[in-house]
Short mmCIF file of N, CA, C and O in Angstrom, two decimals:
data_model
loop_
_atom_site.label_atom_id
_atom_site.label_comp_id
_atom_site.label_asym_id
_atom_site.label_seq_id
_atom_site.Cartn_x
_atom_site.Cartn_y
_atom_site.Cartn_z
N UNK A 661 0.84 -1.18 0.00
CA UNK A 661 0.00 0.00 0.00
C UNK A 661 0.88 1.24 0.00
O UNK A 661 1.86 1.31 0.74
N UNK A 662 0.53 2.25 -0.86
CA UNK A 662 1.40 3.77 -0.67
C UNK A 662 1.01 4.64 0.02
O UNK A 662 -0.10 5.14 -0.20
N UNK A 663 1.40 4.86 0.52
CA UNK A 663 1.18 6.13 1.73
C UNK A 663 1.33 7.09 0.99
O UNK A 663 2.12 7.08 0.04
N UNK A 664 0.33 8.42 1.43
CA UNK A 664 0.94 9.44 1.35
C UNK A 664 2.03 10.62 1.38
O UNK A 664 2.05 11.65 0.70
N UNK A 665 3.27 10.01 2.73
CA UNK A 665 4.10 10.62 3.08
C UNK A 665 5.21 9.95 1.92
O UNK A 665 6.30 10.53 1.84
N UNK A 666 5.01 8.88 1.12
CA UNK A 666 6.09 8.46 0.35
C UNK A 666 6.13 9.47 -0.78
O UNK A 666 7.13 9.52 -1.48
N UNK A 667 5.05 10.32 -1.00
CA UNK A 667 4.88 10.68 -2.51
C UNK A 667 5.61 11.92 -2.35
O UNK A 667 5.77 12.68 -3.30
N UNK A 668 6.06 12.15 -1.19
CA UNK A 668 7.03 13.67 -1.13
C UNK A 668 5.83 14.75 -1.14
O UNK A 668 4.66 14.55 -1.46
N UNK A 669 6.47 16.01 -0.69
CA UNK A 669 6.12 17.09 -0.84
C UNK A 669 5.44 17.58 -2.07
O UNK A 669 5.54 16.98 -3.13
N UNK A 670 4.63 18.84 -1.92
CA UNK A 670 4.11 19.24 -3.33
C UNK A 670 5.34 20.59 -4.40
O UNK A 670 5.38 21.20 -5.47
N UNK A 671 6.04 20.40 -3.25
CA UNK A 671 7.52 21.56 -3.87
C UNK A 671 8.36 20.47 -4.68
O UNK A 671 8.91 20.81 -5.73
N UNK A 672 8.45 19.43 -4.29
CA UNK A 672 9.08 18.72 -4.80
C UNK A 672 9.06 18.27 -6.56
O UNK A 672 10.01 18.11 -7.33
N UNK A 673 7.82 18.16 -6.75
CA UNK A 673 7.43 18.07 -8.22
C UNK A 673 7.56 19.27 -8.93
O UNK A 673 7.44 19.38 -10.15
N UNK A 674 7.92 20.53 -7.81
CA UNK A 674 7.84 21.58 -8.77
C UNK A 674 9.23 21.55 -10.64
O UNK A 674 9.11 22.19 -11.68
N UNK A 675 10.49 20.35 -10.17
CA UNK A 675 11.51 20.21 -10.78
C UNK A 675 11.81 18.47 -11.41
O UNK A 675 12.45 17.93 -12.30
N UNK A 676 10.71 18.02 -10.08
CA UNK A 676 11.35 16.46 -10.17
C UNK A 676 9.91 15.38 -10.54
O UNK A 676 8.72 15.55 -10.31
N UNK A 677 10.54 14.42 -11.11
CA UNK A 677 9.47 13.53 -11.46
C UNK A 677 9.71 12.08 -10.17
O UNK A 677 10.80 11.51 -10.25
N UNK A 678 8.89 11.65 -9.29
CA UNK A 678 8.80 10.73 -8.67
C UNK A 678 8.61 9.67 -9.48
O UNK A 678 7.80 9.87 -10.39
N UNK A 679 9.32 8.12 -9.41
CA UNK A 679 8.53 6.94 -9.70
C UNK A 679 9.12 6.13 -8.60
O UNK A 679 10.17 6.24 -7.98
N UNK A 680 8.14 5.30 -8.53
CA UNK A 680 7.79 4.02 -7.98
C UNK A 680 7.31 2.53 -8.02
O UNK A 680 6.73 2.05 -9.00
N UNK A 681 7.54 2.01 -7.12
CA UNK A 681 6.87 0.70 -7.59
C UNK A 681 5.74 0.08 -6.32
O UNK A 681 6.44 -0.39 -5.42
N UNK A 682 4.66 -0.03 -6.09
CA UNK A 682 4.33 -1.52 -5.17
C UNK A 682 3.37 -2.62 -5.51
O UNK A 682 2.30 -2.60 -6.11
N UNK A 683 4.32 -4.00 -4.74
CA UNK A 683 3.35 -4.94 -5.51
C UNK A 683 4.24 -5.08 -6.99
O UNK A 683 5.43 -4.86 -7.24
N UNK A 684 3.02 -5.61 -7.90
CA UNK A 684 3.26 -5.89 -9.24
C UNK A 684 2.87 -4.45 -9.81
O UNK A 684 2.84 -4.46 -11.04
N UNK A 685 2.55 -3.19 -9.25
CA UNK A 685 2.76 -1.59 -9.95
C UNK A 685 4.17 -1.25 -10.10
O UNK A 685 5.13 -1.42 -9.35
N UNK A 686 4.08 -0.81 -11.09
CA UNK A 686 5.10 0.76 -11.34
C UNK A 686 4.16 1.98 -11.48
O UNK A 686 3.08 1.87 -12.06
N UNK A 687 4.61 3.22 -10.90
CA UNK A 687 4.42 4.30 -10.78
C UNK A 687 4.99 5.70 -10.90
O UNK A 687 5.79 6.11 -10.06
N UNK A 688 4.54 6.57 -12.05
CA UNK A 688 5.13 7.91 -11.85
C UNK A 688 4.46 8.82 -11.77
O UNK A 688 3.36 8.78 -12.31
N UNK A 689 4.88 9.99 -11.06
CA UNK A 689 4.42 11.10 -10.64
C UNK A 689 5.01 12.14 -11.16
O UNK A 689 6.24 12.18 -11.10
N UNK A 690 4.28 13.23 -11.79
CA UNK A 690 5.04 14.46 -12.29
C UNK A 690 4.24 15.75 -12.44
O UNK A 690 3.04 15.46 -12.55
N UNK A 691 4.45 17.01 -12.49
CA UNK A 691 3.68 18.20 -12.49
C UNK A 691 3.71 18.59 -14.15
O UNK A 691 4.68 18.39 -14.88
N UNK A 692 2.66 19.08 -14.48
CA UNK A 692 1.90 19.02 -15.89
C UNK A 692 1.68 20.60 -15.86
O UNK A 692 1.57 21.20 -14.79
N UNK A 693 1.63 21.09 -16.80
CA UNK A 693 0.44 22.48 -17.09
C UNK A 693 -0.45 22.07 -18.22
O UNK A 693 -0.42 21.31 -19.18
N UNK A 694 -1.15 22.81 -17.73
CA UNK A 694 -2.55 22.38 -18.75
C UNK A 694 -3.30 23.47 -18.72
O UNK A 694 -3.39 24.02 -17.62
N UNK A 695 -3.96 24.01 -19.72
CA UNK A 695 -5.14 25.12 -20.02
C UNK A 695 -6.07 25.01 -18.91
O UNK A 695 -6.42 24.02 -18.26
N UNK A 696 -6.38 26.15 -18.83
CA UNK A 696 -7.95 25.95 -17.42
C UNK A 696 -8.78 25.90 -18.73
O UNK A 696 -8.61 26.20 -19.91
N UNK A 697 -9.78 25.35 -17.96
CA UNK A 697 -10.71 24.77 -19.39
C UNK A 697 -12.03 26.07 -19.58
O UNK A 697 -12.39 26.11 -20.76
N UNK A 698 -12.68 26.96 -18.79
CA UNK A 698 -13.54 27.62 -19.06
C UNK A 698 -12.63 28.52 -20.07
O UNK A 698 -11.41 28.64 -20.00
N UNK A 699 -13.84 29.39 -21.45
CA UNK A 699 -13.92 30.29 -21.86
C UNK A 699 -12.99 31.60 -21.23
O UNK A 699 -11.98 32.13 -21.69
N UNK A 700 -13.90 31.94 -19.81
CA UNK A 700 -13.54 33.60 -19.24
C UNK A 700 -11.60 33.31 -18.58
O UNK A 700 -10.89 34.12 -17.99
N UNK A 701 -11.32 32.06 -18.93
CA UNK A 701 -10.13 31.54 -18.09
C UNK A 701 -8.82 32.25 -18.88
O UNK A 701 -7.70 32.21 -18.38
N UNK A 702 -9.08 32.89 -20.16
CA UNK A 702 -7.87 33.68 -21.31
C UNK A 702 -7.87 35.02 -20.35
O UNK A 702 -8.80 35.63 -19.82
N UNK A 703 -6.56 35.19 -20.34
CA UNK A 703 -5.96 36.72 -20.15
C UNK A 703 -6.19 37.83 -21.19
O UNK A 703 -6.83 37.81 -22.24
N UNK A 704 -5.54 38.70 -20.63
CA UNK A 704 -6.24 39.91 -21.69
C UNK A 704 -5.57 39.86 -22.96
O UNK A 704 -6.11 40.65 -23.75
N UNK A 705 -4.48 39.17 -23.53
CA UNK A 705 -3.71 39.02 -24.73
C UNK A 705 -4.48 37.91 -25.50
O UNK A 705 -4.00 37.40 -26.51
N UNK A 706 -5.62 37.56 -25.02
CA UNK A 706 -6.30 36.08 -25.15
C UNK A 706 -5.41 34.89 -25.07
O UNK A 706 -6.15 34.04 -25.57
N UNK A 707 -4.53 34.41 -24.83
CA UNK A 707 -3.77 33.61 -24.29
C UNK A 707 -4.69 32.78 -23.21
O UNK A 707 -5.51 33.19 -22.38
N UNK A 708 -4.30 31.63 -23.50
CA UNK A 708 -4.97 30.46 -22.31
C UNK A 708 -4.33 30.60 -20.82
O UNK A 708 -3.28 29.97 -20.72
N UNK A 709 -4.54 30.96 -20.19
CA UNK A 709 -3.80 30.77 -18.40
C UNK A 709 -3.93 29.26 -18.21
O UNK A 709 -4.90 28.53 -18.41
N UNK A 710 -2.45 28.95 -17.67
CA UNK A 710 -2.18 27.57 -17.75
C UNK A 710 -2.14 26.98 -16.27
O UNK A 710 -1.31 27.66 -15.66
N UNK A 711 -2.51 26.31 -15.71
CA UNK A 711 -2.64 25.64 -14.55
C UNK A 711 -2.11 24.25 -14.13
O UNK A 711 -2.37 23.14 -14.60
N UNK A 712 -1.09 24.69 -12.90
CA UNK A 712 -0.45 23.21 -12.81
C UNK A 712 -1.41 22.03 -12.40
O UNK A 712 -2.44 22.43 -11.86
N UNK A 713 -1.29 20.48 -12.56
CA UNK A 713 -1.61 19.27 -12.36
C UNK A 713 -0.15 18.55 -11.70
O UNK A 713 1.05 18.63 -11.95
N UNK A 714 -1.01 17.79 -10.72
CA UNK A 714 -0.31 16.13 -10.76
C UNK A 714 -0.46 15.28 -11.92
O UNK A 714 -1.44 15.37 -12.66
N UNK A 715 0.33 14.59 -12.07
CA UNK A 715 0.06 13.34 -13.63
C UNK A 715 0.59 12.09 -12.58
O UNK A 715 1.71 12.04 -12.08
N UNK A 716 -0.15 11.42 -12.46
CA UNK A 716 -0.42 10.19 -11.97
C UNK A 716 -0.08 9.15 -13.32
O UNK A 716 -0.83 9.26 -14.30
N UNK A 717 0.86 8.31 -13.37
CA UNK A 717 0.92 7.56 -14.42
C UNK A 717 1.45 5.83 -13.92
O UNK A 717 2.58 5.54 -13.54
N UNK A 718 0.35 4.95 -14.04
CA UNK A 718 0.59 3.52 -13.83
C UNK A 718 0.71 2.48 -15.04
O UNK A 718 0.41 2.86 -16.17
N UNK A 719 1.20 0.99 -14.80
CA UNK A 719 1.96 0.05 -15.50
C UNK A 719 1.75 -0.80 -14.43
O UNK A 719 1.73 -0.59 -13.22
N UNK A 720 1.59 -1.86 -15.15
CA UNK A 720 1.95 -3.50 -14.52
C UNK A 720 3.41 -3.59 -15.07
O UNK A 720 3.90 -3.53 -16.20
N UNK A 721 4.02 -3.80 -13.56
CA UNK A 721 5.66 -4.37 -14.00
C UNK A 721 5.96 -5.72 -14.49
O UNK A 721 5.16 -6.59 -14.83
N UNK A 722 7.11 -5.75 -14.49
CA UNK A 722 8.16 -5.63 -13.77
C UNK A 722 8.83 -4.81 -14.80
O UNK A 722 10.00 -4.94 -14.45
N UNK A 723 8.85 -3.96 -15.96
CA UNK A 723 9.62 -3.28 -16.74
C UNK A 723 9.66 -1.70 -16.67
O UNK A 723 8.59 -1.12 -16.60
N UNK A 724 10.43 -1.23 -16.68
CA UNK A 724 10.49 0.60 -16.36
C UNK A 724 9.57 0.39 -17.57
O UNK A 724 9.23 -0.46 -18.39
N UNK A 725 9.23 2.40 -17.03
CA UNK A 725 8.55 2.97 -18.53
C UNK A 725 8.69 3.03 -19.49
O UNK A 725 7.75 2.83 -20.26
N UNK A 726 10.07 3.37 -19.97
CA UNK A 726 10.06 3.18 -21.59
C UNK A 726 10.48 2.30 -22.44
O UNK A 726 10.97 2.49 -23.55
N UNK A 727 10.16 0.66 -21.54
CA UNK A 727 10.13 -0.81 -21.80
C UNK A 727 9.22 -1.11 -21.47
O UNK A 727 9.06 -2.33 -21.36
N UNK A 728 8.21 -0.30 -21.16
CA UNK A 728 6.86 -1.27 -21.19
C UNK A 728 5.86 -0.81 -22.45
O UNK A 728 5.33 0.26 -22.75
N UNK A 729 5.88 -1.77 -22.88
CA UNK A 729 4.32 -2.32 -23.75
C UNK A 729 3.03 -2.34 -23.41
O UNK A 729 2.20 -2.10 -24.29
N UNK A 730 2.67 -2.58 -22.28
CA UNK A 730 1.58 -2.52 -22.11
C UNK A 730 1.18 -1.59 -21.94
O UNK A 730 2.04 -0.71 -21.93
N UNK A 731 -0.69 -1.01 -21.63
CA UNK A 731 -1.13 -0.13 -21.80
C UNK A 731 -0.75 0.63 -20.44
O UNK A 731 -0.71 -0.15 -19.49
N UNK A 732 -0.38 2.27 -20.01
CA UNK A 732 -0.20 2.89 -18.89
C UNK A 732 -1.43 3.56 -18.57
O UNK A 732 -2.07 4.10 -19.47
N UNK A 733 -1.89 3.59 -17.24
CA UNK A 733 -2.94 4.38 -17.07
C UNK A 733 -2.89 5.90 -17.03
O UNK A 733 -1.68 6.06 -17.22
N UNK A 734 -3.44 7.20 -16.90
CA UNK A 734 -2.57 8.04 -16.65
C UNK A 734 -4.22 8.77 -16.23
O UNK A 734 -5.31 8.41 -16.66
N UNK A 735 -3.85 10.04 -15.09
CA UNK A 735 -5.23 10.46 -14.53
C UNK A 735 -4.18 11.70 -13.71
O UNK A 735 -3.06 11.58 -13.21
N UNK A 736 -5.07 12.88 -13.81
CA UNK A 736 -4.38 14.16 -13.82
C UNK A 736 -5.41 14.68 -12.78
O UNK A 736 -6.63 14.63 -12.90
N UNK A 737 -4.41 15.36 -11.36
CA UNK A 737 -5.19 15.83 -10.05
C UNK A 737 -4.51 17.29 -9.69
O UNK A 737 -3.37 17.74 -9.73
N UNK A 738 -5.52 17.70 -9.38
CA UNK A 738 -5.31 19.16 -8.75
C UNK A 738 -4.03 19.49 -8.18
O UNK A 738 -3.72 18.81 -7.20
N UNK A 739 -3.20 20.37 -8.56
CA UNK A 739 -1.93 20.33 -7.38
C UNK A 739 -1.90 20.85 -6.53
O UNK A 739 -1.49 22.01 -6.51
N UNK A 740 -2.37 20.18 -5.36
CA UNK A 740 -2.60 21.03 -3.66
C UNK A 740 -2.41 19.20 -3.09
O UNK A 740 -1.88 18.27 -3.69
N UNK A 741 -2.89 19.23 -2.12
CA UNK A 741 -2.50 18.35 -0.93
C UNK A 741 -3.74 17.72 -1.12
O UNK A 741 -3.81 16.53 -1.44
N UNK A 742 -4.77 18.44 -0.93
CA UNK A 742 -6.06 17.61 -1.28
C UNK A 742 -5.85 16.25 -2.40
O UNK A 742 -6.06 15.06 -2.17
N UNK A 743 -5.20 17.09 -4.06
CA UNK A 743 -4.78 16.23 -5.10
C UNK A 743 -3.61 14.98 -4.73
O UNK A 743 -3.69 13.84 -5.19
N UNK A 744 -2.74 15.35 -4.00
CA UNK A 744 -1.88 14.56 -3.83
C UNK A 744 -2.43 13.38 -3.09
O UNK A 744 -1.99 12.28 -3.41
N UNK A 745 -3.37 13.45 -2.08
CA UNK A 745 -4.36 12.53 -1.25
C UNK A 745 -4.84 11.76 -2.08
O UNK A 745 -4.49 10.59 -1.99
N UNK A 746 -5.88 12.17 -3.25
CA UNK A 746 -6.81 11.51 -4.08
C UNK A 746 -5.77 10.61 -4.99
O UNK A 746 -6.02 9.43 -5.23
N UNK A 747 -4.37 11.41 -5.57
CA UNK A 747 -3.81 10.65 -5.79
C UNK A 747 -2.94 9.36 -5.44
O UNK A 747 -2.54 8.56 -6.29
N UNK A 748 -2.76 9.30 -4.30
CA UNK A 748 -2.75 8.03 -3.54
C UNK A 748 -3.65 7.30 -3.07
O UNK A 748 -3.35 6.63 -2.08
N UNK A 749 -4.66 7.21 -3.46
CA UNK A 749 -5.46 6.77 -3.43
C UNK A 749 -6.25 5.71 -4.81
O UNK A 749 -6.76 4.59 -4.86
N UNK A 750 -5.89 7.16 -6.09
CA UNK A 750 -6.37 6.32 -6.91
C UNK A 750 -4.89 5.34 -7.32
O UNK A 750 -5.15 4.43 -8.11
N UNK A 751 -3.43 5.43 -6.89
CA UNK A 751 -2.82 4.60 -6.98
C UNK A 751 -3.07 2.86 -6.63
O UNK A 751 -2.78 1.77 -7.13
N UNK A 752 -3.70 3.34 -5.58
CA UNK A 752 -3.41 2.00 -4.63
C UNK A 752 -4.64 1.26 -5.14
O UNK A 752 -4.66 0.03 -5.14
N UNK A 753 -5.61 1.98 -5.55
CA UNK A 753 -6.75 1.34 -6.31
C UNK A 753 -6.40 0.73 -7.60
O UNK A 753 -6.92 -0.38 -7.75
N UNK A 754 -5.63 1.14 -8.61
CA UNK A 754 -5.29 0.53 -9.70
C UNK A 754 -4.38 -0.74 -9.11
O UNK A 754 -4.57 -1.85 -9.59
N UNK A 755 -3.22 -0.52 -7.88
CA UNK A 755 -2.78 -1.78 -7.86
C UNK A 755 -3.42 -2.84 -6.95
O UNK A 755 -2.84 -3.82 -6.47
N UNK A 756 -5.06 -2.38 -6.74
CA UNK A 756 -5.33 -3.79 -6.09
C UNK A 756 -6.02 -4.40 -7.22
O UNK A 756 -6.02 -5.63 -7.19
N UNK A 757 -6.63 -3.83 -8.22
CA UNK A 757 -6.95 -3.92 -9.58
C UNK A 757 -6.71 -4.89 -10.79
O UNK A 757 -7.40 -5.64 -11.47
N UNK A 758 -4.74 -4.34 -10.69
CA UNK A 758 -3.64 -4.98 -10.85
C UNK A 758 -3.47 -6.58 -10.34
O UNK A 758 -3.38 -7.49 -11.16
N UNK A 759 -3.43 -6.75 -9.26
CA UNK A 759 -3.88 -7.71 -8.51
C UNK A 759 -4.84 -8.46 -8.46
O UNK A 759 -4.78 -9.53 -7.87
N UNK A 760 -5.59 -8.17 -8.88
CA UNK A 760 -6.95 -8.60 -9.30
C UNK A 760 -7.18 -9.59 -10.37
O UNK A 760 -7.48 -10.79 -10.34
N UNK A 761 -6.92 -8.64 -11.48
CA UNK A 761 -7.32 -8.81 -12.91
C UNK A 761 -5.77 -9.38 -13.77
O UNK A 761 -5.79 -9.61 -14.98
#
């Protein structure tokens, strides 16, 4: 099971990409920008204002990422503490999943 305190800080992603493994998971973690999605969300140059994410990205191992073949899951969370929660969460759900299926 992953804890929350393993996934590091939310400063931490500001530079670095986390991965991991538990169980038969592999796991990476990394900070994204992405468009805010409403209309009124453009600045005055109309330019999109871009908003950071977590990127949650899973694999059935035993092979790093850019040796695996199989399909990766990938699911993008708010970047605050709240997100980082949900994201350990929906980790540990794909690897009982994993386990599962």
């Amino acid at each position: 099971m992953i804890r929350r305190e393993q996934l590091y800080v939310l400063d931490y992603y500001k530079k670095n990409t986390f991965m991991g493994s538990d169980g038969i998971m592999n796991y990476r973690v990394h900070r994204v920008e992405e468009e805010k999605e409403r209309e009124e969300a453009k600045d005055g140059d109309g330019e999109p204002e871009m908003v950071s994410k977590l990127e949650g990205i899973c694999w059935k191992g035993p092979y790093i990422f850019d040796k695996t073949k199989e399909e990766k899951q990938y699911k993008r969370f708010p970047y605050t503490e709240e997100g980082i929660q949900e994201l350990t969460a929906w980790l540990n759900q794909k690897r009982e999943e994993m386990e599962q299926g």
